[in-house]
Short mmCIF file of C-alpha atoms in Angstrom, two decimals:
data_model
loop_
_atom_site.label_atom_id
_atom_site.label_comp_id
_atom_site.label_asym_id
_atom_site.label_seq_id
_atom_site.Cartn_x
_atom_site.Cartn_y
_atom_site.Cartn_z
CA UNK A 300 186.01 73.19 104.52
CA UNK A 301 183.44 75.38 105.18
CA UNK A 302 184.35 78.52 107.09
CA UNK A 303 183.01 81.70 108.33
CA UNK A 304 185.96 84.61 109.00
CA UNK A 305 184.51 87.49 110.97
CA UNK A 306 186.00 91.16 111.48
CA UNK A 307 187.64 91.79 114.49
CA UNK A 308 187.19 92.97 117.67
CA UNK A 309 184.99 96.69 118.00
CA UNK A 310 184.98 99.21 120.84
CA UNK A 311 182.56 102.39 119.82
CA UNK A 312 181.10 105.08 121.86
CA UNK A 313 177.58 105.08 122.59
CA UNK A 314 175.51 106.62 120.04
CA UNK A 315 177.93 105.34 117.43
CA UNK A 316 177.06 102.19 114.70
CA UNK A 317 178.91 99.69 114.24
CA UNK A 318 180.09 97.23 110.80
CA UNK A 319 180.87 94.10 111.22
CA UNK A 320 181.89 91.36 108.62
CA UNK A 321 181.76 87.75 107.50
CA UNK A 322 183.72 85.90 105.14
CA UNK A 323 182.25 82.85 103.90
CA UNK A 324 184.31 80.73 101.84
CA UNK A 325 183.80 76.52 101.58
CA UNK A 326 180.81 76.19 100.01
CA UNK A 327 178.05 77.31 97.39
CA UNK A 328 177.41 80.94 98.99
CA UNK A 329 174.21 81.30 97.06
CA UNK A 330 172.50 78.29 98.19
CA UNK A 331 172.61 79.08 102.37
CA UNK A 332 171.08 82.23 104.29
CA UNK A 333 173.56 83.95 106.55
CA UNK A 334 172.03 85.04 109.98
CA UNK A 335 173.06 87.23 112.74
CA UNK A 336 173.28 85.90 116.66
CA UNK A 337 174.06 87.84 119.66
CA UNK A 338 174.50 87.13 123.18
CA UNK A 339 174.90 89.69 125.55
CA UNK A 340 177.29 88.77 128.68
CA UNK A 341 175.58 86.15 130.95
CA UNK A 342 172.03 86.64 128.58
CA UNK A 343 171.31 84.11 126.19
CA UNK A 344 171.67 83.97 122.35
CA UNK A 345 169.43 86.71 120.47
CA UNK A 346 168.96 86.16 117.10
CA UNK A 347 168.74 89.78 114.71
CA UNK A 348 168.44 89.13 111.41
CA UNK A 349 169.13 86.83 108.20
CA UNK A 350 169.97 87.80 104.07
CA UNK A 351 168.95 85.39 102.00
CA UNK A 352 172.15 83.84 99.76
CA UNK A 353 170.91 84.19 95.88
CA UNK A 354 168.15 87.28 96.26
CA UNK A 355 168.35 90.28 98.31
CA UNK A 356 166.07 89.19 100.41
CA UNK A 357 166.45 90.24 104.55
CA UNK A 358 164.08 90.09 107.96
CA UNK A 359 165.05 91.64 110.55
CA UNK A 360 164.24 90.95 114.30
CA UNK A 361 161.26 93.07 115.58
CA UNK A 362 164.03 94.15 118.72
CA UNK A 363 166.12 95.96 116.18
CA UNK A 364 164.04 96.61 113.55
CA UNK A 365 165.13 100.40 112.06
CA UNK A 366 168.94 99.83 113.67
CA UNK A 367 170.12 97.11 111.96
CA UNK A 368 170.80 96.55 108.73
CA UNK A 369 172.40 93.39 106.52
CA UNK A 370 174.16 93.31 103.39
CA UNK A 371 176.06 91.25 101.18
CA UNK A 372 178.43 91.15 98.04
CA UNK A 373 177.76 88.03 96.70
CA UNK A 374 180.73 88.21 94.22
CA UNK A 375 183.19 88.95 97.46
CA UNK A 376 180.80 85.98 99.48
CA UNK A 377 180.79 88.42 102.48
CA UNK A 378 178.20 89.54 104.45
CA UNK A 379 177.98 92.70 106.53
CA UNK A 380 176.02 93.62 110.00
CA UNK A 381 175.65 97.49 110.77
CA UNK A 382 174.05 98.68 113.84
CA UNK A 383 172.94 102.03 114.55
CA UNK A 384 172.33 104.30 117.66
CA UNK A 385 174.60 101.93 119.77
CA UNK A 386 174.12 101.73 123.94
CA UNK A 387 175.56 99.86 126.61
CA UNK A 388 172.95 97.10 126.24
CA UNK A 389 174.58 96.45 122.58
CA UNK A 390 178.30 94.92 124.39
CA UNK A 391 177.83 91.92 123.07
CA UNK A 392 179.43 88.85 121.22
CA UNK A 393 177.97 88.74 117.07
CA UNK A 394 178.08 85.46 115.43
CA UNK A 395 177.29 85.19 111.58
CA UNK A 396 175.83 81.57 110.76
CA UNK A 397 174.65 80.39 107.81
CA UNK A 398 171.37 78.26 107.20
CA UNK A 399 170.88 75.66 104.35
CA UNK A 400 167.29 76.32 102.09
CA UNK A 401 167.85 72.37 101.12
CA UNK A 402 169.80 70.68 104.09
CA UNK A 403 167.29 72.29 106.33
CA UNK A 404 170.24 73.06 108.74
CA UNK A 405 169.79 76.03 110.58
CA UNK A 406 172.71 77.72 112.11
CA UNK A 407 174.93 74.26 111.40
CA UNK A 408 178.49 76.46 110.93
CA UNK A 409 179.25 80.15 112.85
CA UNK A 410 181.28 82.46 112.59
CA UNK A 411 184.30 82.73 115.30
CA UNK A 412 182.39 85.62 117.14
CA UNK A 413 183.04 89.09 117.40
CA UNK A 414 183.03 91.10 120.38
CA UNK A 415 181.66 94.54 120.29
CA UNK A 416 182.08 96.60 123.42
CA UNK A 417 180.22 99.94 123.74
CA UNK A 418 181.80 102.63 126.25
CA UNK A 419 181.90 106.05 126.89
CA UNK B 28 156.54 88.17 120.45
CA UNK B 29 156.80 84.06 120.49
CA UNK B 30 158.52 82.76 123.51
CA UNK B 31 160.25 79.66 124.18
CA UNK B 32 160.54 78.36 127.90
CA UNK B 33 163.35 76.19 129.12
CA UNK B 34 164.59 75.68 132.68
CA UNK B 35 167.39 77.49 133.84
CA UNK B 36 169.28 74.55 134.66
CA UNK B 37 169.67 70.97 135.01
CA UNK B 38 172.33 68.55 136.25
CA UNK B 39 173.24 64.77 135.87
CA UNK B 40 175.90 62.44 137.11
CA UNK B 41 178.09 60.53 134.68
CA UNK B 42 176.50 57.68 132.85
CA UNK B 43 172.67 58.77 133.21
CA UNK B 44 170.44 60.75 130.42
CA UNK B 45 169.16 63.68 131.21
CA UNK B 46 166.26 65.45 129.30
CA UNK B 47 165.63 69.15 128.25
CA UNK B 48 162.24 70.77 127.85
CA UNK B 49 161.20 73.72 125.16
CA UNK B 50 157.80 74.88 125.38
CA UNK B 51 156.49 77.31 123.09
CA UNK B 52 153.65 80.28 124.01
CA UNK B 53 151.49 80.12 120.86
CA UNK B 54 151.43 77.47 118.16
CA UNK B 55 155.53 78.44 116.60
CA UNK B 56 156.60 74.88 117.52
CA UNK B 57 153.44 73.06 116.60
CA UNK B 58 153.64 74.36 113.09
CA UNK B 59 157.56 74.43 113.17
CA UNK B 60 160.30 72.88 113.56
CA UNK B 61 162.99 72.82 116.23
CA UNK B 62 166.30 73.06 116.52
CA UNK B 63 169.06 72.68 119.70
CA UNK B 64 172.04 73.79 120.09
CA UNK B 65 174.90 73.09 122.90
CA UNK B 66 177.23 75.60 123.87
CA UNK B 67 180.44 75.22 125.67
CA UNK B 68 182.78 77.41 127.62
CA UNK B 69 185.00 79.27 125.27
CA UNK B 70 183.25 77.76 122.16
CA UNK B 71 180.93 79.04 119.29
CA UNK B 72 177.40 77.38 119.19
CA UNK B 73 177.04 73.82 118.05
CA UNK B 74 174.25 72.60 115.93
CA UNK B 75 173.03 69.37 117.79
CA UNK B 76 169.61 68.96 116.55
CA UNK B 77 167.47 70.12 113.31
CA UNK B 78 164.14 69.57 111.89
CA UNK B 79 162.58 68.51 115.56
CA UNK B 80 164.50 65.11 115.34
CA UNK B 81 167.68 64.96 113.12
CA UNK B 82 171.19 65.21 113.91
CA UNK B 83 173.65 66.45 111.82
CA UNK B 84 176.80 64.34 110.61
CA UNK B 85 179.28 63.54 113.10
CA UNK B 86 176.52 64.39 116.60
CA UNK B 87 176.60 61.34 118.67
CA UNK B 88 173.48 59.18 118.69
CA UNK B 89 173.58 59.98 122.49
CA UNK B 90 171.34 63.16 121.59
CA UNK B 91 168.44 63.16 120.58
CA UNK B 92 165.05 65.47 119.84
CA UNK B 93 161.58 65.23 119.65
CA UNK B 94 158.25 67.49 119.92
CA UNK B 95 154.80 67.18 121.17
CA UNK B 96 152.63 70.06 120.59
CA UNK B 97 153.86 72.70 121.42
CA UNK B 98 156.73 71.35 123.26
CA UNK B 99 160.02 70.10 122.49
CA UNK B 100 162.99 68.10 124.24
CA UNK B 101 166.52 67.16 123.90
CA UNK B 102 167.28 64.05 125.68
CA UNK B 103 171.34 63.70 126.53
CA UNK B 104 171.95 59.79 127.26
CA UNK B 105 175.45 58.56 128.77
CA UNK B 106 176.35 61.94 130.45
CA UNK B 107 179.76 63.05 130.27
CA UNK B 108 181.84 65.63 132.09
CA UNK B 109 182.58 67.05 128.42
CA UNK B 110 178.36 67.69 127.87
CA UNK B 111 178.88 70.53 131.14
CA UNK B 112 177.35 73.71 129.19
CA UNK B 113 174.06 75.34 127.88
CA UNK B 114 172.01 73.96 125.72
CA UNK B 115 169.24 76.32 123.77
CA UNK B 116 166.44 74.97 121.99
CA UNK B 117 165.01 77.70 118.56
CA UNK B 118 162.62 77.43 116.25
CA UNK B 119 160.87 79.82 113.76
CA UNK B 120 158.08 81.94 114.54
CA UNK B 121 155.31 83.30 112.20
CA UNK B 122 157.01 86.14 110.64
CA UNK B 123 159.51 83.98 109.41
CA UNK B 124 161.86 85.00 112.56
CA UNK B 125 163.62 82.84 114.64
CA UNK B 126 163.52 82.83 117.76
CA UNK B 127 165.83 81.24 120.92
CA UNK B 128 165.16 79.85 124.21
CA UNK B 129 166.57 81.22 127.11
CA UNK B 130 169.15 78.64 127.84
CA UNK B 131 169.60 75.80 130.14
CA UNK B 132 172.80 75.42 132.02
CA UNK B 133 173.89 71.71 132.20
CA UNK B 134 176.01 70.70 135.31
CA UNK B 135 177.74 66.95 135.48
CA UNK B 136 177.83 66.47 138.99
#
């Protein structure tokens, strides 16, 4: 069954970056985008970027644009989430969800979630 | 920066539908289409809607979507306890971004 594995939990200082990972596995990784969802505690989901599955092909929210950056290893079928110049406002839950160029589903499996926490 | 507008909350006793607006500043959901998604205490996001109207394999015929202009809205029919969550509508903007709703908190009274 389709299934997206993400790193574990993070806790990084402010001013740090963070990686985080996702494992696809299930399906035809080349055929689906993978995306990148936050939500902040008690703010709603925030969505940060996407790599397209069979070019290397990204966008990037204009919120983080020049702190985040996505990649992938398409032989491994993970893809990767960094985050740069971290701050308080970054504690947050990442999801990694993947989007379907000919279902037309968007965001139709996620990622378990992956909670990074940034403290001093 | 597109925005999509959705009440904060809404509420529903067993048994009755309940409806869900998205409105869009600018033309993103006239010229795109929407997407919901229902999220639960303690769970990851569920796809319930997709391409304005569709539902995905195994989503109960209970929900569904539509859009107007440049509005959108999830109608929940036969409330249950187990719908209690938020609900976010999303659609894609022009620079090929997506872009989220602000949530709406569902109570079953």
């Amino acid at each position: 069954q389709v299934q997206l594995v993400q790193s574990g939990a993070e806790v990084k200082k402010p001013g740090a970056s963070v990686k985080v990972s996702c494992k696809a596995s299930g399906y035809n990784f080349t055929n689906y985008a993978i995306h990148w969802v936050r939500q902040a505690p008690g703010q709603r989901l925030e969505w940060m970027g996407w790599i397209n599955g069979d070019k290397p092909i990204t966008r990037y929210s204009q919120s983080f644009q020049g702190r985040v950056t996505i990649t992938k290893d398409t032989s491994a079928t993970i893809v990767h989430m960094e985050l740069i110049s971290l701050t308080s406002e970054d504690t947050a839950v990442y999801y990694c969800a993947r989007e379907g160029y000919l279902s037309g589903l968007l965001f139709d499996s996620w990622g378990q979630g992956t909670l990074v926490t940034v403290s001093s | 920066q597109s925005v999509l507008t959705q009440p904060p909350s809404a509420s529903g006793t067993p048994g009755q539908r309940v409806t869900i607006s998205c409105s869009a500043s600018g033309s993103t959901i006239g010229n795109n289409f929407v997407y919901w998604y229902q999220h639960l205490p303690g769970t990851v996001p569920k796809l319930l809607i997709y391409r304005s109207h569709q539902r995905p394999s195994g989503v109960p015929d209970r929900f569904s979507g539509s859009k107007s202009g440049t509005s959108a809205s999830l109608a929940i029919s036969g409330l249950r306890s187990e719908d209690e969550g938020v609900y976010y509508c999303a659609t894609w903007d022009d620079t090929l971004s997506v872009v989220f709703g602000g949530g709406t908190k569902l109570t079953v009274l």
